[in-house]
Amino acid sequence: MEKANLDWKNLSFGYITTDKRYVANFKDGKWGEGSLTDDPNITLNECAGILQYCQEVFEGLKAYEQEDGSIVTFRPDLNASRMMDSAKRMEMPSFPAERFIEAVEEVVRANAKWVPPYGTGATLYLRPYMFATNPVIGVKPATEYQFRLFGTPVGPYFKNGVKPITICVSDFDRAAPRGTGFIKAGLNYAMSLHANVTAHANGYDENMFLDPATRTYVEETGGANFIFITKDGELVTPKSNSILPSVTRRSLLVVAKDYLGMKVTERPVKFSELKDFAECGICGTAAVICPVGKVVSHDETVCFPSGMEKMGPVTQKLYDLLTGIQYGTVDAPEGWIHKIM
Ligand SMILES: *Cc1c(COP(=O)(O)O)cnc(C)c1O
């Protein structure tokens, strides 16, 4: 396969226009037939629901080239069903899971030359999303929507590779207790930008958000879930109704349990417990796992024993296994690898 002429090893996590994207429209109570288009631009009415009241949900997954040249995606069924859950909470129509998978396949096939070569560390990031298109001025759900899916080649999310990062406890909250924290909607990101910019301006890589009701429990960062490793090798991950159910986190729990024989616990995690953990990482599709070396609050600084130089040993094992599964060098659990070509 002839590949696009890109410097694959030095790609950033940015947008590059690829050849084809998938579009389908919802009108008169049903989804129309979707198709691929060359046009990366969207023309919308000035009063479109997305522009006025932010009715939008999205997903993120990757296409990987494996050693033998095949191109696969990782658990796209979970992205499809999560997008249906997100749409429901936003009073939007569901985009059927089987059509979601078809759209993923069509976009990957049509953009195969943009799927980064095996061994470069880069991947084709896929962004499915859906938004309100018809004019809405009185506050109510729109009646017309567009589903789109494009791909863009990306390098590793964190430029300093897998070096541990320093995060701060945010003075802002991410998601209300009975709000929209558990769905993947752009609105959760819009309101976290100020917290992000503030954290970066203060010299931190990311925010740790606490539960807004009591500010005693750990929730997540703006776009990644936490995992902790205890000193006796147990994996602990926060449980809360306002955390986004990360596909990466759910997969790491299975890998820890079934591949490493670890004890795995999902439970509320108090900020005050952090000092007892041996390792900490944040996980999501973009970065897989990024190790956390230090967490800073107004009152204290927690330094994990794994240090600031490299990933903790257990985190590293989890990272190697999960990326091995994604790139086909480690046997995957049934149904995790969806081969496209
Ligand atoms: C997308 C996202 C994650 C990571 O989920 P993955 O399915 O692993 O990519 C975590 N937190 C938030 C808020 C997210 O939007």
mmCIF file of C-alpha atoms and ligand atoms in Angstrom:
data_model
loop_
_atom_site.group_PDB
_atom_site.id
_atom_site.type_symbol
_atom_site.label_atom_id
_atom_site.label_comp_id
_atom_site.label_asym_id
_atom_site.label_seq_id
_atom_site.Cartn_x
_atom_site.Cartn_y
_atom_site.Cartn_z
ATOM 1 C CA MET A 1 0.000 0.000 0.000
ATOM 2 C CA GLU A 2 1.378 3.379 -0.982
ATOM 3 C CA LYS A 3 1.311 5.727 2.002
ATOM 4 C CA ALA A 4 0.850 9.479 2.117
ATOM 5 C CA ASN A 5 4.048 11.491 2.211
ATOM 6 C CA LEU A 6 4.180 12.486 5.885
ATOM 7 C CA ASP A 7 6.922 12.542 8.513
ATOM 8 C CA TRP A 8 5.189 9.712 10.413
ATOM 9 C CA LYS A 9 7.599 9.652 13.343
ATOM 10 C CA ASN A 10 7.130 13.326 14.137
ATOM 11 C CA LEU A 11 3.380 13.759 13.850
ATOM 12 C CA SER A 12 1.745 15.840 16.547
ATOM 13 C CA PHE A 13 -1.748 15.253 17.925
ATOM 14 C CA GLY A 14 -3.269 17.610 15.372
ATOM 15 C CA TYR A 15 -5.690 17.753 12.474
ATOM 16 C CA ILE A 16 -4.584 16.877 8.960
ATOM 17 C CA THR A 17 -7.204 16.820 6.200
ATOM 18 C CA THR A 18 -7.513 13.324 4.742
ATOM 19 C CA ASP A 19 -9.287 12.246 1.548
ATOM 20 C CA LYS A 20 -12.761 11.087 2.563
ATOM 21 C CA ARG A 21 -15.178 11.453 5.445
ATOM 22 C CA TYR A 22 -18.570 9.865 6.089
ATOM 23 C CA VAL A 23 -21.782 11.903 6.378
ATOM 24 C CA ALA A 24 -25.363 10.896 7.194
ATOM 25 C CA ASN A 25 -28.303 13.166 7.955
ATOM 26 C CA PHE A 26 -31.266 12.671 10.269
ATOM 27 C CA LYS A 27 -34.480 14.269 9.044
ATOM 28 C CA ASP A 28 -38.242 13.577 9.334
ATOM 29 C CA GLY A 29 -37.581 11.161 12.169
ATOM 30 C CA LYS A 30 -35.110 8.917 10.359
ATOM 31 C CA TRP A 31 -31.506 8.559 9.283
ATOM 32 C CA GLY A 32 -30.863 8.934 5.566
ATOM 33 C CA GLU A 33 -28.428 6.822 3.629
ATOM 34 C CA GLY A 34 -24.901 7.881 4.474
ATOM 35 C CA SER A 35 -22.015 8.312 2.069
ATOM 36 C CA LEU A 36 -18.396 9.332 1.781
ATOM 37 C CA THR A 37 -17.606 12.866 0.697
ATOM 38 C CA ASP A 38 -14.492 14.785 -0.343
ATOM 39 C CA ASP A 39 -15.668 17.983 1.308
ATOM 40 C CA PRO A 40 -14.160 18.628 4.757
ATOM 41 C CA ASN A 41 -16.296 21.760 5.246
ATOM 42 C CA ILE A 42 -19.832 22.023 6.596
ATOM 43 C CA THR A 43 -22.353 24.696 5.675
ATOM 44 C CA LEU A 44 -24.897 25.344 8.426
ATOM 45 C CA ASN A 45 -27.792 27.664 9.022
ATOM 46 C CA GLU A 46 -26.822 30.546 11.315
ATOM 47 C CA CYS A 47 -29.375 29.343 13.877
ATOM 48 C CA ALA A 48 -28.399 25.626 13.810
ATOM 49 C CA GLY A 49 -28.977 23.924 17.163
ATOM 50 C CA ILE A 50 -25.298 23.093 17.580
ATOM 51 C CA LEU A 51 -24.364 26.765 17.286
ATOM 52 C CA GLN A 52 -26.980 28.015 19.755
ATOM 53 C CA TYR A 53 -27.359 25.381 22.466
ATOM 54 C CA CYS A 54 -24.412 23.087 21.871
ATOM 55 C CA GLN A 55 -26.280 19.854 21.109
ATOM 56 C CA GLU A 56 -23.347 17.663 20.139
ATOM 57 C CA VAL A 57 -21.809 14.313 21.097
ATOM 58 C CA PHE A 58 -18.634 12.675 19.847
ATOM 59 C CA GLU A 59 -16.374 9.654 20.019
ATOM 60 C CA GLY A 60 -12.697 8.922 19.516
ATOM 61 C CA LEU A 61 -11.000 5.714 18.419
ATOM 62 C CA LYS A 62 -7.970 4.701 16.377
ATOM 63 C CA ALA A 63 -7.092 2.576 13.368
ATOM 64 C CA TYR A 64 -3.796 0.720 13.715
ATOM 65 C CA GLU A 65 -1.585 -0.867 11.089
ATOM 66 C CA GLN A 66 -0.297 -4.176 12.395
ATOM 67 C CA GLU A 67 3.017 -5.835 11.595
ATOM 68 C CA ASP A 68 1.540 -7.912 8.730
ATOM 69 C CA GLY A 69 0.051 -4.778 7.134
ATOM 70 C CA SER A 70 -3.545 -5.386 8.175
ATOM 71 C CA ILE A 71 -5.505 -2.418 9.463
ATOM 72 C CA VAL A 72 -7.641 -2.849 12.562
ATOM 73 C CA THR A 73 -9.656 -0.880 15.082
ATOM 74 C CA PHE A 74 -9.957 -1.608 18.790
ATOM 75 C CA ARG A 75 -13.387 -2.409 20.282
ATOM 76 C CA PRO A 76 -15.361 -0.029 18.015
ATOM 77 C CA ASP A 77 -18.589 -1.609 19.292
ATOM 78 C CA LEU A 78 -17.980 0.098 22.642
ATOM 79 C CA ASN A 79 -17.621 3.483 20.970
ATOM 80 C CA ALA A 80 -20.804 2.843 18.983
ATOM 81 C CA SER A 81 -22.838 1.994 22.063
ATOM 82 C CA ARG A 82 -21.334 4.792 24.146
ATOM 83 C CA MET A 83 -22.292 7.281 21.448
ATOM 84 C CA MET A 84 -25.857 5.971 21.629
ATOM 85 C CA ASP A 85 -25.832 6.535 25.412
ATOM 86 C CA SER A 86 -24.444 10.042 24.942
ATOM 87 C CA ALA A 87 -27.093 10.883 22.326
ATOM 88 C CA LYS A 88 -29.883 9.692 24.603
ATOM 89 C CA ARG A 89 -28.791 12.012 27.443
ATOM 90 C CA MET A 90 -28.642 14.894 24.958
ATOM 91 C CA GLU A 91 -32.142 14.166 23.534
ATOM 92 C CA MET A 92 -30.598 13.301 20.180
ATOM 93 C CA PRO A 93 -31.486 10.314 17.969
ATOM 94 C CA SER A 94 -29.209 7.274 18.221
ATOM 95 C CA PHE A 95 -26.976 6.484 15.298
ATOM 96 C CA PRO A 96 -27.357 2.690 14.980
ATOM 97 C CA ALA A 97 -24.311 0.740 16.187
ATOM 98 C CA GLU A 98 -24.017 -1.356 13.004
ATOM 99 C CA ARG A 99 -24.036 1.783 10.862
ATOM 100 C CA PHE A 100 -21.416 3.348 13.131
ATOM 101 C CA ILE A 101 -19.132 0.355 12.503
ATOM 102 C CA GLU A 102 -19.816 0.527 8.749
ATOM 103 C CA ALA A 103 -18.896 4.227 8.757
ATOM 104 C CA VAL A 104 -15.633 3.412 10.585
ATOM 105 C CA GLU A 105 -14.837 0.736 7.986
ATOM 106 C CA GLU A 106 -15.674 2.955 5.006
ATOM 107 C CA VAL A 107 -13.592 5.876 6.258
ATOM 108 C CA VAL A 108 -10.596 3.696 7.118
ATOM 109 C CA ARG A 109 -10.685 1.894 3.734
ATOM 110 C CA ALA A 110 -11.005 5.153 1.816
ATOM 111 C CA ASN A 111 -8.122 6.696 3.749
ATOM 112 C CA ALA A 112 -5.832 3.658 3.996
ATOM 113 C CA LYS A 113 -2.875 5.667 2.760
ATOM 114 C CA TRP A 114 -3.269 7.928 5.815
ATOM 115 C CA VAL A 115 -3.026 5.058 8.297
ATOM 116 C CA PRO A 116 0.497 5.454 9.724
ATOM 117 C CA PRO A 117 2.913 2.569 9.044
ATOM 118 C CA TYR A 118 3.452 -0.055 11.747
ATOM 119 C CA GLY A 119 6.294 0.807 14.088
ATOM 120 C CA THR A 120 6.049 4.592 13.866
ATOM 121 C CA GLY A 121 3.943 4.938 17.022
ATOM 122 C CA ALA A 122 1.450 6.991 15.026
ATOM 123 C CA THR A 123 -2.150 5.961 14.291
ATOM 124 C CA LEU A 124 -5.165 7.147 12.322
ATOM 125 C CA TYR A 125 -7.385 8.855 14.890
ATOM 126 C CA LEU A 126 -11.072 8.551 14.034
ATOM 127 C CA ARG A 127 -13.565 11.143 15.174
ATOM 128 C CA PRO A 128 -17.259 10.228 14.892
ATOM 129 C CA TYR A 129 -19.618 12.998 15.988
ATOM 130 C CA MET A 130 -23.190 14.139 15.711
ATOM 131 C CA PHE A 131 -24.707 17.587 15.992
ATOM 132 C CA ALA A 132 -27.987 19.513 15.672
ATOM 133 C CA THR A 133 -28.358 21.121 12.249
ATOM 134 C CA ASN A 134 -31.809 22.723 11.947
ATOM 135 C CA PRO A 135 -32.587 26.230 13.285
ATOM 136 C CA VAL A 136 -33.416 26.254 17.006
ATOM 137 C CA ILE A 137 -34.028 29.507 18.852
ATOM 138 C CA GLY A 138 -36.595 28.526 21.504
ATOM 139 C CA VAL A 139 -34.786 26.114 23.799
ATOM 140 C CA LYS A 140 -35.631 22.569 22.745
ATOM 141 C CA PRO A 141 -33.996 19.599 21.055
ATOM 142 C CA ALA A 142 -33.434 20.004 17.311
ATOM 143 C CA THR A 143 -35.277 17.777 14.836
ATOM 144 C CA GLU A 144 -32.445 17.427 12.307
ATOM 145 C CA TYR A 145 -28.938 16.140 12.915
ATOM 146 C CA GLN A 146 -25.802 15.230 11.066
ATOM 147 C CA PHE A 147 -23.507 12.304 11.866
ATOM 148 C CA ARG A 148 -19.973 12.649 10.532
ATOM 149 C CA LEU A 149 -16.817 10.635 10.843
ATOM 150 C CA PHE A 150 -13.360 11.689 9.703
ATOM 151 C CA GLY A 151 -9.853 10.382 10.260
ATOM 152 C CA THR A 152 -6.633 12.242 10.909
ATOM 153 C CA PRO A 153 -3.140 10.765 11.388
ATOM 154 C CA VAL A 154 -1.780 11.526 14.848
ATOM 155 C CA GLY A 155 1.425 10.985 16.755
ATOM 156 C CA PRO A 156 1.533 10.116 20.451
ATOM 157 C CA TYR A 157 -0.694 12.410 22.538
ATOM 158 C CA PHE A 158 1.958 13.475 25.007
ATOM 159 C CA LYS A 159 5.009 14.826 23.234
ATOM 160 C CA ASN A 160 7.405 13.912 26.031
ATOM 161 C CA GLY A 161 6.441 10.300 25.395
ATOM 162 C CA VAL A 162 5.759 8.270 28.485
ATOM 163 C CA LYS A 163 7.608 10.525 30.952
ATOM 164 C CA PRO A 164 5.553 10.999 34.117
ATOM 165 C CA ILE A 165 3.571 14.202 34.274
ATOM 166 C CA THR A 166 2.708 16.568 37.106
ATOM 167 C CA ILE A 167 -0.930 17.405 37.636
ATOM 168 C CA CYS A 168 -2.754 19.821 39.897
ATOM 169 C CA VAL A 169 -6.034 19.513 41.711
ATOM 170 C CA SER A 170 -8.301 21.894 39.843
ATOM 171 C CA ASP A 171 -10.095 24.701 41.670
ATOM 172 C CA PHE A 172 -12.840 24.236 39.067
ATOM 173 C CA ASP A 173 -15.291 21.360 38.730
ATOM 174 C CA ARG A 174 -15.748 19.252 35.607
ATOM 175 C CA ALA A 175 -19.139 17.586 35.933
ATOM 176 C CA ALA A 176 -22.074 18.018 38.282
ATOM 177 C CA PRO A 177 -23.178 14.959 40.318
ATOM 178 C CA ARG A 178 -26.302 14.409 38.212
ATOM 179 C CA GLY A 179 -24.992 16.221 35.154
ATOM 180 C CA THR A 180 -23.356 15.106 31.908
ATOM 181 C CA GLY A 181 -19.961 13.875 33.088
ATOM 182 C CA PHE A 182 -20.668 10.284 32.007
ATOM 183 C CA ILE A 183 -21.317 11.152 28.349
ATOM 184 C CA LYS A 184 -18.918 12.224 25.633
ATOM 185 C CA ALA A 185 -20.243 15.650 24.724
ATOM 186 C CA GLY A 186 -18.323 18.694 23.523
ATOM 187 C CA LEU A 187 -20.005 20.766 26.215
ATOM 188 C CA ASN A 188 -17.995 18.961 28.927
ATOM 189 C CA TYR A 189 -14.847 20.089 27.158
ATOM 190 C CA ALA A 190 -15.945 23.666 26.491
ATOM 191 C CA MET A 191 -16.309 24.299 30.192
ATOM 192 C CA SER A 192 -13.030 22.567 31.067
ATOM 193 C CA LEU A 193 -10.903 24.736 28.769
ATOM 194 C CA HIS A 194 -10.491 27.499 31.327
ATOM 195 C CA ALA A 195 -9.333 24.977 33.923
ATOM 196 C CA ASN A 196 -6.894 23.547 31.335
ATOM 197 C CA VAL A 197 -5.430 26.875 30.346
ATOM 198 C CA THR A 198 -5.099 27.825 34.026
ATOM 199 C CA ALA A 199 -3.320 24.555 34.880
ATOM 200 C CA HIS A 200 -0.902 24.997 31.973
ATOM 201 C CA ALA A 201 -0.251 28.638 32.901
ATOM 202 C CA ASN A 202 0.661 27.442 36.403
ATOM 203 C CA GLY A 203 3.105 24.906 34.992
ATOM 204 C CA TYR A 204 1.013 21.730 35.293
ATOM 205 C CA ASP A 205 0.378 19.184 32.549
ATOM 206 C CA GLU A 206 -3.204 18.312 33.490
ATOM 207 C CA ASN A 207 -5.967 18.783 36.038
ATOM 208 C CA MET A 208 -7.264 16.313 38.562
ATOM 209 C CA PHE A 209 -10.953 17.023 39.046
ATOM 210 C CA LEU A 210 -12.571 16.142 42.376
ATOM 211 C CA ASP A 211 -16.215 15.301 42.979
ATOM 212 C CA PRO A 212 -18.004 18.676 43.020
ATOM 213 C CA ALA A 213 -20.386 17.779 45.864
ATOM 214 C CA THR A 214 -17.765 17.112 48.534
ATOM 215 C CA ARG A 215 -14.405 17.732 46.832
ATOM 216 C CA THR A 216 -12.972 14.736 48.660
ATOM 217 C CA TYR A 217 -13.098 12.043 45.951
ATOM 218 C CA VAL A 218 -10.996 11.741 42.808
ATOM 219 C CA GLU A 219 -12.959 11.841 39.536
ATOM 220 C CA GLU A 220 -10.830 12.167 36.386
ATOM 221 C CA THR A 221 -8.834 14.626 34.284
ATOM 222 C CA GLY A 222 -10.436 16.639 31.471
ATOM 223 C CA GLY A 223 -10.155 13.730 29.049
ATOM 224 C CA ALA A 224 -8.701 10.660 30.743
ATOM 225 C CA ASN A 225 -9.613 8.295 33.604
ATOM 226 C CA PHE A 226 -7.320 7.509 36.547
ATOM 227 C CA ILE A 227 -5.846 4.158 37.472
ATOM 228 C CA PHE A 228 -3.852 3.590 40.664
ATOM 229 C CA ILE A 229 -1.652 0.674 41.653
ATOM 230 C CA THR A 230 -1.468 -0.103 45.354
ATOM 231 C CA LYS A 231 1.723 -1.149 47.104
ATOM 232 C CA ASP A 232 0.534 -4.770 47.017
ATOM 233 C CA GLY A 233 -0.107 -4.689 43.293
ATOM 234 C CA GLU A 234 -3.866 -4.152 43.155
ATOM 235 C CA LEU A 235 -5.395 -1.945 40.469
ATOM 236 C CA VAL A 236 -7.832 0.627 41.848
ATOM 237 C CA THR A 237 -9.901 2.946 39.683
ATOM 238 C CA PRO A 238 -12.401 5.592 40.817
ATOM 239 C CA LYS A 239 -16.111 4.828 40.584
ATOM 240 C CA SER A 240 -18.522 7.724 40.127
ATOM 241 C CA ASN A 241 -21.605 8.546 38.069
ATOM 242 C CA SER A 242 -19.913 11.610 36.638
ATOM 243 C CA ILE A 243 -16.855 9.876 35.151
ATOM 244 C CA LEU A 244 -16.750 9.073 31.428
ATOM 245 C CA PRO A 245 -16.616 5.281 31.014
ATOM 246 C CA SER A 246 -13.276 5.091 29.195
ATOM 247 C CA VAL A 247 -12.838 2.160 26.788
ATOM 248 C CA THR A 248 -9.128 2.172 27.622
ATOM 249 C CA ARG A 249 -9.782 1.974 31.366
ATOM 250 C CA ARG A 250 -12.360 -0.799 30.980
ATOM 251 C CA SER A 251 -9.882 -2.719 28.794
ATOM 252 C CA LEU A 252 -6.980 -2.211 31.222
ATOM 253 C CA LEU A 253 -9.088 -3.700 34.010
ATOM 254 C CA VAL A 254 -9.544 -6.874 31.960
ATOM 255 C CA VAL A 255 -5.849 -6.985 31.022
ATOM 256 C CA ALA A 256 -4.799 -6.526 34.679
ATOM 257 C CA LYS A 257 -7.142 -9.269 35.832
ATOM 258 C CA ASP A 258 -6.850 -11.833 33.038
ATOM 259 C CA TYR A 259 -3.291 -11.298 31.784
ATOM 260 C CA LEU A 260 -1.512 -10.292 34.991
ATOM 261 C CA GLY A 261 -3.731 -12.016 37.560
ATOM 262 C CA MET A 262 -4.103 -8.758 39.464
ATOM 263 C CA LYS A 263 -6.880 -7.852 41.832
ATOM 264 C CA VAL A 264 -8.959 -5.109 40.242
ATOM 265 C CA THR A 265 -11.271 -2.792 42.183
ATOM 266 C CA GLU A 266 -13.615 -0.052 41.027
ATOM 267 C CA ARG A 267 -14.629 2.071 44.018
ATOM 268 C CA PRO A 268 -14.780 5.669 45.204
ATOM 269 C CA VAL A 269 -11.216 6.880 45.782
ATOM 270 C CA LYS A 270 -10.554 9.616 48.341
ATOM 271 C CA PHE A 271 -7.957 12.249 47.519
ATOM 272 C CA SER A 272 -6.482 11.596 50.976
ATOM 273 C CA GLU A 273 -5.643 8.009 49.892
ATOM 274 C CA LEU A 274 -3.365 9.096 47.071
ATOM 275 C CA LYS A 275 -0.245 9.127 49.224
ATOM 276 C CA ASP A 276 -0.700 5.382 49.850
ATOM 277 C CA PHE A 277 -0.575 4.341 46.178
ATOM 278 C CA ALA A 278 2.581 3.103 44.465
ATOM 279 C CA GLU A 279 1.736 4.188 40.903
ATOM 280 C CA CYS A 280 -0.719 6.451 39.155
ATOM 281 C CA GLY A 281 -1.640 6.810 35.511
ATOM 282 C CA ILE A 282 -4.266 8.454 33.355
ATOM 283 C CA CYS A 283 -5.727 6.535 30.459
ATOM 284 C CA GLY A 284 -7.634 7.215 27.271
ATOM 285 C CA THR A 285 -7.532 6.351 23.572
ATOM 286 C CA ALA A 286 -5.293 9.281 22.691
ATOM 287 C CA ALA A 287 -2.454 8.536 25.134
ATOM 288 C CA VAL A 288 -3.230 4.898 26.105
ATOM 289 C CA ILE A 289 -1.627 5.408 29.549
ATOM 290 C CA CYS A 290 0.298 8.433 30.689
ATOM 291 C CA PRO A 291 2.092 7.977 34.006
ATOM 292 C CA VAL A 292 1.539 10.569 36.726
ATOM 293 C CA GLY A 293 4.544 11.292 38.936
ATOM 294 C CA LYS A 294 3.172 14.046 41.122
ATOM 295 C CA VAL A 295 -0.168 15.534 42.172
ATOM 296 C CA VAL A 296 -0.220 19.004 43.695
ATOM 297 C CA SER A 297 -3.048 20.562 45.711
ATOM 298 C CA HIS A 298 -3.076 23.787 47.732
ATOM 299 C CA ASP A 299 -2.309 21.816 50.890
ATOM 300 C CA GLU A 300 0.001 19.049 49.805
ATOM 301 C CA THR A 301 2.144 17.471 47.124
ATOM 302 C CA VAL A 302 1.835 13.739 46.551
ATOM 303 C CA CYS A 303 4.865 12.142 44.879
ATOM 304 C CA PHE A 304 4.308 8.570 43.776
ATOM 305 C CA PRO A 305 7.145 6.115 44.563
ATOM 306 C CA SER A 306 7.458 5.336 40.829
ATOM 307 C CA GLY A 307 9.123 8.754 40.459
ATOM 308 C CA MET A 308 9.435 11.310 37.673
ATOM 309 C CA GLU A 309 11.744 9.437 35.307
ATOM 310 C CA LYS A 310 9.730 6.529 33.985
ATOM 311 C CA MET A 311 6.428 4.681 34.167
ATOM 312 C CA GLY A 312 5.897 2.551 37.239
ATOM 313 C CA PRO A 313 6.638 -1.157 36.629
ATOM 314 C CA VAL A 314 2.999 -2.306 36.757
ATOM 315 C CA THR A 315 1.777 0.597 34.644
ATOM 316 C CA GLN A 316 4.477 -0.274 32.111
ATOM 317 C CA LYS A 317 3.323 -3.907 31.950
ATOM 318 C CA LEU A 318 -0.269 -2.805 31.401
ATOM 319 C CA TYR A 319 0.819 -0.346 28.725
ATOM 320 C CA ASP A 320 2.921 -2.961 26.899
ATOM 321 C CA LEU A 321 0.130 -5.541 26.986
ATOM 322 C CA LEU A 322 -2.626 -3.207 25.824
ATOM 323 C CA THR A 323 -0.576 -1.683 23.008
ATOM 324 C CA GLY A 324 0.591 -5.212 22.100
ATOM 325 C CA ILE A 325 -3.048 -6.286 21.798
ATOM 326 C CA GLN A 326 -3.827 -3.242 19.647
ATOM 327 C CA TYR A 327 -0.851 -3.814 17.337
ATOM 328 C CA GLY A 328 -1.434 -7.573 17.163
ATOM 329 C CA THR A 329 1.751 -8.741 18.906
ATOM 330 C CA VAL A 330 -0.179 -9.980 21.962
ATOM 331 C CA ASP A 331 -3.212 -12.291 21.677
ATOM 332 C CA ALA A 332 -6.405 -10.276 22.096
ATOM 333 C CA PRO A 333 -9.512 -11.278 24.013
ATOM 334 C CA GLU A 334 -12.331 -12.440 21.754
ATOM 335 C CA GLY A 335 -13.910 -9.565 19.822
ATOM 336 C CA TRP A 336 -11.477 -6.811 20.790
ATOM 337 C CA ILE A 337 -9.750 -6.480 17.425
ATOM 338 C CA HIS A 338 -11.930 -5.477 14.501
ATOM 339 C CA LYS A 339 -10.081 -6.150 11.267
ATOM 340 C CA ILE A 340 -10.930 -3.789 8.425
ATOM 341 C CA MET A 341 -8.421 -4.690 5.720
HETATM 342 C C1 LIG B 1 -12.895 10.191 25.853
HETATM 343 C C2 LIG B 1 -12.705 10.443 27.301
HETATM 344 C C3 LIG B 1 -11.948 9.587 28.114
HETATM 345 C C4 LIG B 1 -11.196 8.408 27.568
HETATM 346 O O1 LIG B 1 -12.037 7.436 27.040
HETATM 347 P P1 LIG B 1 -11.478 6.338 26.012
HETATM 348 O O2 LIG B 1 -12.707 5.615 25.596
HETATM 349 O O3 LIG B 1 -10.540 5.488 26.752
HETATM 350 O O4 LIG B 1 -10.824 7.087 24.913
HETATM 351 C C5 LIG B 1 -11.870 9.865 29.460
HETATM 352 N N1 LIG B 1 -12.487 10.948 29.999
HETATM 353 C C6 LIG B 1 -13.209 11.790 29.249
HETATM 354 C C7 LIG B 1 -13.866 12.949 29.896
HETATM 355 C C8 LIG B 1 -13.348 11.566 27.882
HETATM 356 O O5 LIG B 1 -14.064 12.421 27.147
#
